Coordinates of C-alpha atoms in Angstrom, one line a residue:
Chain A
M1 CA 0.0 0.0 0.0
T2 CA 1.5 3.3 -1.0
E3 CA 2.0 5.7 1.8
G4 CA 0.1 8.9 1.7
G5 CA -2.8 7.6 -0.3
F6 CA -5.8 9.7 0.5
I7 CA -8.2 6.9 -0.2
E8 CA -6.8 3.5 0.6
V9 CA -8.6 0.3 -0.2
D10 CA -6.8 -2.9 0.6
R11 CA -8.3 -6.3 -0.3
V12 CA -11.7 -5.1 0.6
E13 CA -14.6 -7.5 0.4
K14 CA -18.3 -7.3 0.8
V15 CA -20.3 -10.5 1.1
F16 CA -24.1 -10.3 1.2
D17 CA -26.3 -13.1 2.6
V18 CA -29.1 -13.4 0.1
R19 CA -32.2 -15.2 1.2
R20 CA -34.5 -16.4 -1.5
K21 CA -38.0 -17.9 -1.0
T22 CA -38.0 -21.3 -2.6
G23 CA -41.4 -22.3 -1.2
F24 CA -43.8 -21.6 1.5
L25 CA -41.6 -20.8 4.5
R26 CA -38.7 -22.5 2.9
R27 CA -35.8 -20.3 2.2
E28 CA -32.5 -20.8 0.5
R29 CA -29.5 -19.0 1.7
R30 CA -26.8 -18.0 -0.6
Q31 CA -23.7 -15.8 -0.3
V32 CA -23.1 -13.1 -2.9
R33 CA -19.7 -11.6 -3.2
A34 CA -20.5 -8.0 -4.3
V35 CA -17.0 -6.8 -3.9
D36 CA -14.2 -9.3 -4.1
S37 CA -10.8 -8.4 -2.8
V38 CA -10.6 -4.9 -4.3
S39 CA -7.5 -2.8 -3.8
F40 CA -6.7 0.7 -5.0
T41 CA -5.2 3.9 -3.8
V42 CA -6.4 7.4 -4.7
A43 CA -4.0 10.3 -4.2
R44 CA -5.2 13.7 -2.9
G45 CA -6.5 15.8 -5.7
E46 CA -7.0 13.0 -8.1
M47 CA -10.2 12.7 -10.2
V48 CA -11.1 9.1 -10.8
G49 CA -13.9 7.5 -12.8
Y50 CA -15.3 4.3 -11.4
I51 CA -17.3 2.4 -14.0
G52 CA -18.9 -0.9 -14.6
P53 CA -22.2 -2.5 -15.5
N54 CA -25.2 -2.5 -13.1
G55 CA -24.6 -4.8 -10.2
A56 CA -20.9 -4.8 -10.7
G57 CA -20.1 -3.6 -7.2
K58 CA -19.7 0.1 -7.9
S59 CA -22.2 1.5 -5.4
T60 CA -21.3 -1.1 -2.8
T61 CA -17.7 0.2 -2.9
V62 CA -18.9 3.8 -2.6
K63 CA -21.2 2.9 0.3
M64 CA -18.2 1.3 2.1
L65 CA -16.1 4.4 1.4
T66 CA -18.7 6.7 2.8
G67 CA -19.3 4.6 5.9
I68 CA -22.8 3.5 5.0
L69 CA -21.8 -0.2 4.8
V70 CA -19.3 -2.1 6.8
P71 CA -16.9 -4.2 4.8
S72 CA -16.8 -8.0 5.4
G73 CA -13.1 -8.0 5.0
G74 CA -10.0 -6.0 4.1
R75 CA -8.8 -2.6 5.2
L76 CA -10.3 0.8 4.2
R77 CA -9.2 4.3 5.0
V78 CA -10.4 7.7 3.8
A79 CA -8.3 10.6 5.0
G80 CA -6.9 8.3 7.6
I81 CA -10.3 7.5 9.0
D82 CA -12.0 4.1 9.0
P83 CA -15.3 5.0 7.5
S84 CA -17.6 2.4 9.1
R85 CA -16.2 3.0 12.6
E86 CA -16.1 6.8 12.6
R87 CA -19.0 7.6 10.3
T88 CA -19.8 10.9 11.9
R89 CA -16.3 12.2 11.9
L90 CA -15.9 11.2 8.3
A91 CA -19.1 12.9 7.4
H92 CA -17.5 16.3 8.0
R93 CA -14.7 15.6 5.5
I94 CA -16.6 14.0 2.6
G95 CA -19.4 15.2 0.3
V96 CA -21.8 12.8 -1.4
V97 CA -24.1 13.4 -4.3
F98 CA -26.5 10.6 -5.2
G99 CA -27.6 11.5 -8.8
Q100 CA -31.1 9.9 -8.4
R101 CA -31.9 11.1 -4.9
T102 CA -31.9 14.6 -3.6
T103 CA -30.8 15.9 -0.2
L104 CA -32.7 19.1 -0.8
W105 CA -36.0 20.0 0.9
W106 CA -38.7 19.5 -1.7
D107 CA -41.2 22.2 -0.5
L108 CA -38.7 24.8 0.7
P109 CA -36.7 27.4 -1.2
L110 CA -33.2 26.1 -2.2
I111 CA -31.5 28.5 0.3
D112 CA -33.3 26.8 3.2
S113 CA -31.5 23.5 2.5
Y114 CA -28.2 25.3 2.5
R115 CA -29.0 27.0 5.8
L116 CA -29.7 23.6 7.3
M117 CA -26.3 22.3 6.1
H118 CA -24.7 25.5 7.6
R119 CA -26.1 24.6 11.0
M120 CA -26.0 20.8 10.8
Y121 CA -22.3 20.8 9.8
R122 CA -21.5 23.7 12.1
I123 CA -19.8 25.6 9.3
P124 CA -18.4 28.9 10.6
D125 CA -20.5 31.8 9.4
A126 CA -17.8 33.6 7.3
R127 CA -16.7 30.3 5.7
Y128 CA -20.3 29.4 4.9
R129 CA -21.0 32.8 3.3
E130 CA -17.8 32.6 1.3
N131 CA -18.5 29.1 0.1
L132 CA -22.1 29.8 -0.7
D133 CA -21.2 32.9 -2.8
R134 CA -18.6 31.0 -4.7
L135 CA -20.9 28.0 -5.4
V136 CA -23.8 30.2 -6.4
E137 CA -21.5 32.0 -8.9
L138 CA -19.9 28.9 -10.3
L139 CA -23.0 26.8 -10.5
D140 CA -25.2 29.7 -11.6
L141 CA -27.7 29.3 -8.8
G142 CA -28.3 33.0 -8.1
A143 CA -31.8 33.1 -9.5
L144 CA -32.8 29.8 -8.0
L145 CA -32.1 30.4 -4.3
D146 CA -35.6 31.5 -3.4
V147 CA -37.3 29.0 -5.6
P148 CA -38.9 25.9 -3.9
V149 CA -36.9 22.8 -4.9
R150 CA -39.9 21.1 -6.4
Q151 CA -40.1 23.8 -9.1
L152 CA -36.5 23.3 -10.2
S153 CA -35.6 21.4 -13.4
L154 CA -33.6 18.2 -13.1
G155 CA -30.4 20.0 -14.2
Q156 CA -31.0 22.9 -11.8
R157 CA -31.7 20.4 -8.9
M158 CA -28.5 18.5 -9.7
R159 CA -26.5 21.7 -9.5
G160 CA -28.3 22.6 -6.3
D161 CA -27.4 19.1 -4.8
I162 CA -23.8 19.5 -5.8
A163 CA -23.6 22.8 -4.0
A164 CA -25.2 21.3 -0.9
A165 CA -22.6 18.6 -0.8
L166 CA -19.7 21.2 -1.0
L167 CA -20.7 23.9 1.6
H168 CA -18.7 22.2 4.4
D169 CA -15.5 22.1 2.3
P170 CA -15.2 18.4 1.9
E171 CA -11.8 17.1 0.9
V172 CA -13.3 14.3 -1.2
L173 CA -16.5 14.3 -3.3
Y174 CA -18.3 11.2 -4.3
L175 CA -20.6 11.5 -7.2
D176 CA -23.0 8.8 -8.2
E177 CA -24.2 9.3 -11.7
P178 CA -24.0 13.1 -11.6
T179 CA -25.2 13.7 -15.1
I180 CA -27.9 11.0 -15.4
G181 CA -30.9 12.4 -17.2
L182 CA -29.4 15.8 -17.8
D183 CA -29.6 17.7 -21.1
V184 CA -26.4 18.6 -23.0
I185 CA -26.1 22.1 -21.6
S186 CA -26.6 21.0 -18.0
K187 CA -24.1 18.2 -18.4
A188 CA -21.5 20.7 -19.7
K189 CA -22.2 23.0 -16.8
V190 CA -21.8 20.2 -14.2
R191 CA -18.6 18.9 -15.9
G192 CA -17.1 22.4 -16.2
F193 CA -17.8 23.0 -12.5
L194 CA -16.2 19.8 -11.4
R195 CA -13.1 20.5 -13.4
E196 CA -12.8 23.9 -11.8
L197 CA -13.4 22.5 -8.3
N198 CA -10.7 20.0 -8.8
A199 CA -8.2 22.5 -10.2
E200 CA -8.9 25.3 -7.7
R201 CA -9.5 23.5 -4.5
G202 CA -7.7 20.2 -5.2
T203 CA -10.8 18.3 -4.1
T204 CA -10.4 14.6 -4.7
V205 CA -13.3 13.4 -6.9
L206 CA -14.5 9.8 -7.3
L207 CA -17.4 9.5 -9.7
T208 CA -19.4 6.6 -10.9
T209 CA -21.1 6.9 -14.2
H210 CA -22.5 5.2 -17.2
D211 CA -21.6 8.1 -19.4
L212 CA -18.2 7.6 -21.0
Q213 CA -18.0 11.3 -21.9
D214 CA -18.0 12.2 -18.2
I215 CA -14.9 10.2 -17.8
E216 CA -13.3 11.5 -21.0
Q217 CA -13.8 15.1 -20.1
L218 CA -13.0 14.8 -16.4
C219 CA -10.9 11.9 -15.3
S220 CA -7.3 11.2 -15.9
R221 CA -7.8 7.8 -14.5
V222 CA -10.5 5.2 -14.7
M223 CA -11.2 2.0 -12.8
V224 CA -13.4 -0.7 -14.2
I225 CA -15.2 -3.1 -11.9
D226 CA -17.1 -6.1 -12.8
H227 CA -18.4 -9.0 -10.8
G228 CA -16.9 -7.4 -7.8
R229 CA -13.3 -7.3 -9.2
I230 CA -11.2 -4.5 -10.5
M231 CA -10.8 -5.3 -14.2
Y232 CA -8.8 -2.3 -15.2
D233 CA -7.1 0.6 -13.5
G234 CA -5.3 3.2 -15.6
P235 CA -5.8 6.0 -18.2
L236 CA -8.9 5.9 -20.3
A237 CA -7.0 5.5 -23.6
G238 CA -5.4 2.3 -22.2
L239 CA -8.8 0.9 -21.6
H240 CA -9.5 0.7 -25.3
E241 CA -6.2 -1.1 -26.0
V242 CA -6.8 -3.6 -23.2
G243 CA -10.4 -4.1 -24.3
E244 CA -9.3 -4.2 -28.0
S245 CA -12.3 -2.1 -28.6
E246 CA -13.5 -0.8 -31.9
R247 CA -14.8 2.5 -33.1
T248 CA -17.5 2.6 -35.8
L249 CA -17.4 4.8 -38.9
V250 CA -20.9 5.3 -40.3
V251 CA -20.9 6.4 -44.0
D252 CA -23.8 7.6 -46.1
L253 CA -23.1 6.9 -49.8
E254 CA -24.8 8.5 -52.8
R255 CA -26.4 5.2 -53.7
E256 CA -26.5 1.5 -52.7
L257 CA -23.1 -0.1 -53.3
P258 CA -21.4 -3.3 -52.4
P259 CA -19.6 -3.4 -49.0
I260 CA -16.7 -0.9 -48.8
D261 CA -13.3 -2.5 -49.0
A262 CA -10.9 -0.7 -46.6
A263 CA -8.9 -3.1 -44.5
P264 CA -8.2 -3.2 -41.6
A265 CA -11.7 -1.7 -41.2
R266 CA -14.5 -4.1 -42.0
V267 CA -18.1 -3.6 -42.9
V268 CA -20.3 -4.9 -40.1
R269 CA -23.7 -3.7 -41.4
V270 CA -25.3 -2.4 -44.6
E271 CA -28.6 -0.7 -44.8
G272 CA -29.4 0.8 -48.3
P273 CA -26.8 3.5 -49.0
R274 CA -25.6 3.5 -45.3
Q275 CA -22.7 1.3 -44.2
W276 CA -21.1 0.7 -40.8
L277 CA -17.4 0.1 -40.7
A278 CA -15.6 -1.2 -37.5
F279 CA -12.0 -0.3 -37.0
P280 CA -9.6 -0.5 -34.0
A281 CA -10.1 2.3 -31.5
A282 CA -6.4 3.0 -31.3
E283 CA -6.2 3.7 -35.1
S284 CA -6.7 7.2 -36.5
A285 CA -10.1 7.8 -38.0
A286 CA -8.7 10.4 -40.4
A287 CA -6.7 8.0 -42.6
L288 CA -9.7 5.8 -42.9
V289 CA -12.0 8.7 -43.8
A290 CA -9.6 10.0 -46.4
R291 CA -9.4 6.6 -48.1
V292 CA -13.2 6.1 -48.1
A293 CA -13.7 9.6 -49.4
A294 CA -11.2 9.2 -52.2
E295 CA -12.7 5.9 -53.5
Y296 CA -16.5 6.2 -52.8
P297 CA -19.2 8.8 -53.5
L298 CA -19.6 10.1 -49.9
V299 CA -22.6 12.2 -48.7
D300 CA -22.2 12.2 -45.0
L301 CA -20.3 10.4 -42.2
S302 CA -19.9 10.1 -38.5
V303 CA -17.6 8.3 -36.0
R304 CA -19.1 6.5 -33.1
E305 CA -17.0 5.9 -30.0
P306 CA -17.0 2.4 -28.5
D307 CA -19.7 1.7 -25.9
I308 CA -18.2 1.3 -22.5
E309 CA -20.4 -1.6 -21.7
A310 CA -19.3 -3.4 -24.8
V311 CA -15.6 -2.8 -23.9
I312 CA -16.2 -4.3 -20.5
A313 CA -18.1 -7.2 -21.8
K314 CA -15.3 -8.0 -24.2
M315 CA -12.7 -7.7 -21.4
Y316 CA -14.7 -10.0 -19.3
A317 CA -15.1 -12.5 -22.0
D318 CA -11.4 -12.4 -22.7
Q319 CA -10.6 -13.0 -19.1
A320 CA -13.0 -15.9 -18.9
E321 CA -11.3 -17.4 -22.0
R322 CA -7.9 -17.1 -20.4
V323 CA -9.1 -18.8 -17.2
V324 CA -10.5 -21.7 -19.3
S325 CA -7.5 -22.2 -21.5
Chain B
M1 CA -17.9 11.8 22.1
G2 CA -19.3 11.2 25.5
E3 CA -22.9 10.0 26.0
R4 CA -23.9 13.4 27.2
S5 CA -22.6 15.4 24.3
R6 CA -24.1 12.8 22.0
L7 CA -27.4 13.3 23.5
A8 CA -27.1 17.1 23.2
E9 CA -26.0 16.7 19.6
G10 CA -28.9 14.4 18.9
L11 CA -31.4 16.9 20.4
R12 CA -29.8 19.7 18.3
I13 CA -30.1 17.7 15.1
Y14 CA -33.6 16.7 16.0
R15 CA -34.6 20.4 16.5
L16 CA -33.0 21.4 13.2
I17 CA -34.7 18.7 11.1
A18 CA -38.1 19.0 12.9
G19 CA -37.9 22.8 12.2
M20 CA -37.5 22.1 8.5
W21 CA -40.5 19.8 8.5
I22 CA -42.6 22.4 10.3
R23 CA -41.6 25.0 7.7
S24 CA -42.3 22.6 4.9
L25 CA -45.8 22.1 6.3
L26 CA -46.4 25.8 6.7
T27 CA -45.9 26.3 2.9
Y28 CA -49.3 24.6 2.6
R29 CA -51.0 26.7 5.3
T30 CA -54.7 25.8 4.4
S31 CA -53.9 22.2 4.2
F32 CA -52.1 22.3 7.6
V33 CA -55.0 24.1 9.3
L34 CA -57.5 21.6 7.9
T35 CA -55.5 18.5 8.9
A36 CA -54.8 19.9 12.4
F37 CA -58.5 20.6 12.8
G38 CA -59.5 17.2 11.5
N39 CA -57.0 15.6 13.8
L40 CA -58.4 17.3 16.8
L41 CA -61.9 16.3 15.8
V42 CA -61.1 12.7 15.3
T43 CA -59.1 12.3 18.5
G44 CA -62.0 14.2 20.2
L45 CA -64.5 11.6 18.9
D46 CA -62.3 8.9 20.4
F47 CA -63.4 9.9 23.9
V48 CA -67.0 10.6 22.8
A49 CA -67.2 6.8 22.1
I50 CA -66.5 6.1 25.7
L51 CA -69.0 8.8 26.8
L52 CA -71.6 7.0 24.6
M53 CA -70.9 3.8 26.4
F54 CA -71.5 5.4 29.7
A55 CA -74.9 6.6 28.5
Q56 CA -75.9 3.0 28.6
V57 CA -74.0 1.7 31.6
D58 CA -73.0 3.2 35.0
E59 CA -69.8 1.3 35.3
L60 CA -67.2 -0.3 33.0
G61 CA -65.6 -3.2 34.6
G62 CA -66.4 -1.7 38.0
W63 CA -64.9 1.7 37.0
T64 CA -67.0 4.9 37.0
L65 CA -66.8 7.5 34.2
P66 CA -64.6 9.9 36.0
E67 CA -62.2 7.1 36.8
V68 CA -62.1 5.9 33.2
A69 CA -61.6 9.5 32.2
F70 CA -58.6 9.7 34.5
L71 CA -57.2 6.4 33.1
Y72 CA -57.9 7.6 29.6
G73 CA -56.2 10.9 30.1
L74 CA -53.1 9.4 31.5
A75 CA -52.6 7.1 28.6
A76 CA -53.7 9.6 25.9
T77 CA -51.3 12.3 27.2
A78 CA -48.3 10.0 27.5
F79 CA -49.0 8.5 24.1
G80 CA -49.6 11.9 22.6
V81 CA -46.1 13.1 23.7
A82 CA -44.4 10.0 22.3
D83 CA -46.5 10.3 19.1
L84 CA -45.6 13.9 18.6
V85 CA -41.9 13.3 19.2
L86 CA -41.4 9.9 17.5
G87 CA -44.7 9.2 15.7
S88 CA -43.3 9.4 12.2
M89 CA -40.6 6.9 12.7
D90 CA -42.7 4.4 10.8
V91 CA -41.5 6.1 7.5
L92 CA -38.1 4.5 8.1
G93 CA -39.2 1.3 6.2
A94 CA -40.1 3.4 3.2
R95 CA -36.8 5.3 3.4
I96 CA -34.9 2.0 3.5
R97 CA -36.9 0.6 0.5
D98 CA -36.3 3.7 -1.7
G99 CA -32.7 4.1 -0.7
S100 CA -33.0 7.6 0.8
F101 CA -31.9 6.2 4.2
D102 CA -28.4 6.2 2.9
I103 CA -28.5 10.0 2.8
L104 CA -29.0 10.1 6.5
L105 CA -25.9 8.0 7.0
V106 CA -23.6 10.3 5.2
R107 CA -24.6 13.3 7.3
P108 CA -23.1 14.1 10.7
G109 CA -25.3 13.6 13.7
P110 CA -26.9 10.6 15.3
V111 CA -29.0 8.6 12.9
L112 CA -31.7 8.0 15.5
A113 CA -32.2 11.7 15.9
Q114 CA -32.4 12.1 12.2
V115 CA -35.0 9.3 11.8
A116 CA -37.0 10.5 14.9
A117 CA -37.4 14.0 13.4
D118 CA -38.2 12.7 9.9
H119 CA -41.6 13.8 8.8
F120 CA -42.2 15.7 12.1
A121 CA -45.9 16.5 12.2
L122 CA -47.1 19.3 14.4
R123 CA -50.7 18.2 13.9
R124 CA -50.1 15.5 16.4
L125 CA -50.2 18.2 19.0
G126 CA -54.0 17.7 18.9
R127 CA -53.6 14.3 20.6
I128 CA -51.8 15.8 23.6
I129 CA -54.3 18.6 23.9
Q130 CA -57.2 16.1 23.9
G131 CA -55.4 13.9 26.4
V132 CA -54.7 16.8 28.8
L133 CA -58.3 18.0 28.5
V134 CA -59.7 14.5 29.4
L135 CA -57.2 14.1 32.2
G136 CA -58.1 17.5 33.6
W137 CA -61.7 16.7 33.5
G138 CA -61.1 13.3 35.1
L139 CA -59.1 14.8 37.9
L140 CA -61.7 17.4 38.6
T141 CA -64.6 15.0 38.8
V142 CA -63.0 11.9 40.2
D143 CA -63.3 11.1 43.9
V144 CA -59.7 10.7 45.2
D145 CA -58.3 10.6 48.7
W146 CA -55.2 12.6 47.9
S147 CA -51.9 12.1 49.6
V148 CA -48.4 13.3 48.9
P149 CA -47.2 10.0 47.3
K150 CA -50.3 10.0 45.1
A151 CA -49.7 13.6 44.0
L152 CA -46.1 12.9 43.2
L153 CA -46.9 9.7 41.3
L154 CA -49.0 11.7 38.8
P155 CA -46.3 13.6 36.9
V156 CA -43.9 10.7 37.3
T157 CA -46.4 8.4 35.7
L158 CA -46.9 10.8 32.8
I159 CA -43.2 11.1 32.0
S160 CA -42.6 7.4 32.4
G161 CA -45.6 6.6 30.2
A162 CA -44.3 8.8 27.5
A163 CA -40.9 7.1 27.8
I164 CA -42.5 3.6 27.6
F165 CA -44.4 4.6 24.5
S166 CA -41.3 6.2 23.0
A167 CA -39.3 3.0 23.6
L168 CA -42.1 1.2 21.7
F169 CA -41.8 3.5 18.8
V170 CA -38.0 3.1 18.6
A171 CA -38.2 -0.7 19.0
G172 CA -40.8 -0.8 16.2
A173 CA -38.6 1.3 14.0
A174 CA -35.6 -0.9 14.7
F175 CA -37.7 -3.9 13.6
Q176 CA -38.1 -2.2 10.2
F177 CA -34.5 -2.7 9.5
V178 CA -35.4 -6.4 9.4
A179 CA -38.8 -6.2 7.8
Q180 CA -39.2 -3.0 5.8
D181 CA -43.0 -3.3 5.5
A182 CA -43.5 -3.7 9.2
A183 CA -44.9 -0.2 9.7
E184 CA -48.4 -1.6 10.2
A185 CA -47.2 -4.2 12.7
Q186 CA -45.6 -1.3 14.6
N187 CA -48.8 0.7 14.6
A188 CA -50.7 -2.3 16.0
F189 CA -48.5 -2.2 19.1
T190 CA -48.3 1.6 19.6
Y191 CA -51.8 2.8 18.6
G192 CA -53.3 -0.5 19.6
G193 CA -51.5 -0.3 23.0
N194 CA -52.9 3.1 23.5
T195 CA -56.4 2.0 22.8
L196 CA -56.1 -0.9 25.2
L197 CA -55.0 1.3 28.0
Q198 CA -58.1 3.5 27.6
F199 CA -60.2 0.9 29.2
P200 CA -59.9 -0.5 32.8
P201 CA -57.8 -3.7 33.1
T202 CA -60.9 -5.4 34.7
V203 CA -62.7 -5.6 31.3
F204 CA -59.9 -7.7 29.8
G205 CA -59.0 -11.3 30.3
R206 CA -56.3 -12.2 32.8
D207 CA -53.9 -13.4 30.2
L208 CA -54.1 -10.2 28.2
V209 CA -53.4 -8.2 31.4
R210 CA -50.5 -10.5 32.3
G211 CA -49.1 -9.9 28.8
A212 CA -49.5 -6.2 29.1
T213 CA -47.7 -6.2 32.5
F214 CA -44.9 -8.7 32.1
V215 CA -44.2 -9.0 28.3
L216 CA -45.0 -5.6 26.9
P217 CA -45.1 -3.5 30.1
L218 CA -47.9 -1.1 29.0
A219 CA -49.7 -1.6 32.3
F220 CA -47.1 0.7 33.9
V221 CA -48.3 3.6 31.7
N222 CA -51.6 3.9 33.6
W223 CA -53.3 0.8 34.9
L224 CA -51.0 0.2 37.9
P225 CA -50.4 3.7 39.0
A226 CA -54.0 4.8 38.4
S227 CA -55.3 1.8 40.4
Y228 CA -53.1 2.9 43.3
V229 CA -54.3 6.5 43.1
L230 CA -57.9 5.4 43.0
D231 CA -57.4 3.1 46.0
R232 CA -58.3 0.1 43.9
P233 CA -56.6 -3.3 44.2
L234 CA -53.8 -3.6 41.6
P235 CA -54.5 -5.9 38.7
L236 CA -53.2 -9.5 39.0
G237 CA -53.1 -9.1 42.8
L238 CA -49.8 -7.2 42.6
P239 CA -48.6 -5.4 45.8
D240 CA -49.2 -1.6 46.0
Q241 CA -45.4 -0.9 45.8
V242 CA -45.5 -2.0 42.1
A243 CA -47.5 1.2 41.3
F244 CA -44.3 3.2 41.9
A245 CA -42.3 1.1 39.4
P246 CA -43.0 3.1 36.2
P247 CA -39.8 5.1 36.2
L248 CA -37.7 1.9 36.5
V249 CA -39.7 0.1 33.9
S250 CA -39.5 3.0 31.5
V251 CA -35.7 3.2 31.9
A252 CA -35.5 -0.5 31.2
C253 CA -37.7 -0.2 28.1
C254 CA -35.6 2.7 26.8
A255 CA -32.4 0.7 27.3
A256 CA -33.9 -2.3 25.5
A257 CA -35.2 -0.1 22.7
G258 CA -31.7 1.5 22.4
L259 CA -30.1 -1.9 22.1
A260 CA -32.7 -3.0 19.5
W261 CA -32.0 0.2 17.5
R262 CA -28.3 -0.4 17.5
A263 CA -28.7 -4.0 16.5
G264 CA -31.1 -3.0 13.7
L265 CA -28.7 -0.3 12.4
R266 CA -25.8 -2.6 12.6
S267 CA -27.6 -5.3 10.6
Y268 CA -28.5 -2.6 7.9
R269 CA -24.9 -1.5 7.7
S270 CA -23.6 -5.0 7.3
T271 CA -26.3 -6.2 4.8
G272 CA -27.2 -3.1 2.9
S273 CA -30.5 -3.2 1.1

C-alpha cells in the first residue's frame, strides 16, 4: 500500500447473505460476493472515474467508502479514517451526491436547505457565506435560491445538490451518476464546474457513471469493476487497448453499393446506402475517412465511440477465456 | 464523544430537522390548518365513544366514568407526547426501501435523531391537547383521597408513560431494518396499546393483562399507578409498591429499545438493502 494515499482500499470484500424464497416458509441462503478483494489507492486531488455495469459492485464500494456499509473483510481508509467506525467524523470531510436522490428539501426554497447544512455541519459563518457565494456563482444558482426545490428542473436540482454537498469544504467528493438524465447544456455546466473545483481546491473526486463522456472530459484515471473485481485501473486511452475495442465509422453513400473494402476496417452492417465500418479504437479515423472519401461517393459520415459496456463485456469474455485455457 | 454530548448533539439535530418539516408544512397553510383541525376532531371523537358507552351503563368493569376519564387521560397524554416526538418513525421502512436512508448515514449527527425527526408532524399536538383535557376533567370529577405520594406519582407516571411509548416507537422502527414493510405491525403495538389502556384492566381477560404487564409493560403507563391513586386493588393481585415502578420500567424499556435500535442499524450496515 502506497504511503500517503488519500483513499486506501486494501483487499476489501463485501459479502451479502441473500435469502430467497423457494417455497412456503422454505428459504434458500446464498452468499453473494458483491466486492471481491478490491485494492486501489487514490491520491489527494485525483479525479477518478469508477465504472462498470449495473450490479458490478460500484455502489457497494462507494457505500463502504462513505461509511454506509461495513466491509466484510479488508482494510479501508479515507483521509486516515476508518469510515464504518467513525462515520460521523468522516461525514465532515466528505461530500456525497446521489444522482437519483436529492438531499434538498422539496417544498422549501433552495436556500433553506443550505441554511440547514450550515447549522448541521456547524460551518463557521464567514466560511459558509464565502463558500455559498462561490458555489452560487460557479453553478449559476443566483436566480434559484428563493425557488422551492420542487419547481427546479432536473439540471437545476442537480447543481443545487452538488452545491449542498460542498458547503462544508469536503476534501473528497463522491458523485454517483451526476449527469444522469441531464440535457447537453446541463451536463456541460456540471462537468465544467467539477473541473474547476478540482483545479482550484484540489478536491479529490470519485465519480461513478454510465456516461463515457463524463470520464473522457474529467478523469485522468478510470477504474473498471465487474463481478466485484477491478478489471482495469489506468488511463482511459489504455482501456480501449486492453479491451481491443473498436470504433465505428458510419458512412452515407450516394447510392447503394457493395460493402466498402478498406482493411483493416471491416463492414459490419449495410442498410441501403448506409454502411457501418468497424476499426480498432487506437487507429486514426482520419486516414480511414480519407481513403473512403477518395474511393467512394460520400454524402455524410460520423464516427461513433465504442460503448463502454461493450468494452467491459469484451474484457470479461477475454478473461474468462484465459481462465478456461 | 461522551454519551452526554451525543445526547445534546442528537437533540440539536432533532430540532434542526423538525424545524425544516414544520416550515415545509407551513408552505401549505390551508392544508395544515385543515388536517390539524380534522385531527383534533377525530381524537376528540375517540373519547366521545366512551361517553356514549356510559350513556348505557354506569360502570365499566367496575370503574366509573370519572375514573375511566382519569385512566384515559393518563394514557392519551403519555401516548400523545411520544407520538408527537417519534410518531413518524414508521416512515423508516419506506426510506430503506427507496434508498434515501443512505443520505442520513452520510450526514453528521446521530441517525436515531435524524430518523426520529423525519416527517415531524405538528398536527399530532392535537392528541396531547385532547389527552390533557380529558385528564383534567377526570381529575376534577374523580373522587380521590389525595396524599403526597399520590400527587407525586402523577407527573412521574406521565413522564414514564411517554418514555415507555417512545421506547415502543423506537423498537418498532428498529424492527423495520429487518422487515421494511412492518410499519403496520408497529402501529398495532403503539396505537393498539394506547387503545387498550383507555379501558380499565378489569374488562380484559387475565392473560391479556398479564401480557401487558410482564411482556410488553404497558400496564405501567396507567393501569398500575391509576389503580393505586384510586385506591383500587392492583391488577393481578400485585402489591401496591409496584405502582411506583413506572420510572424503573421506563428506563429498562428505553435501554432495551436503544439496544434494538443499535442491532437494527448494525444489521443494515452489514447487509445493505
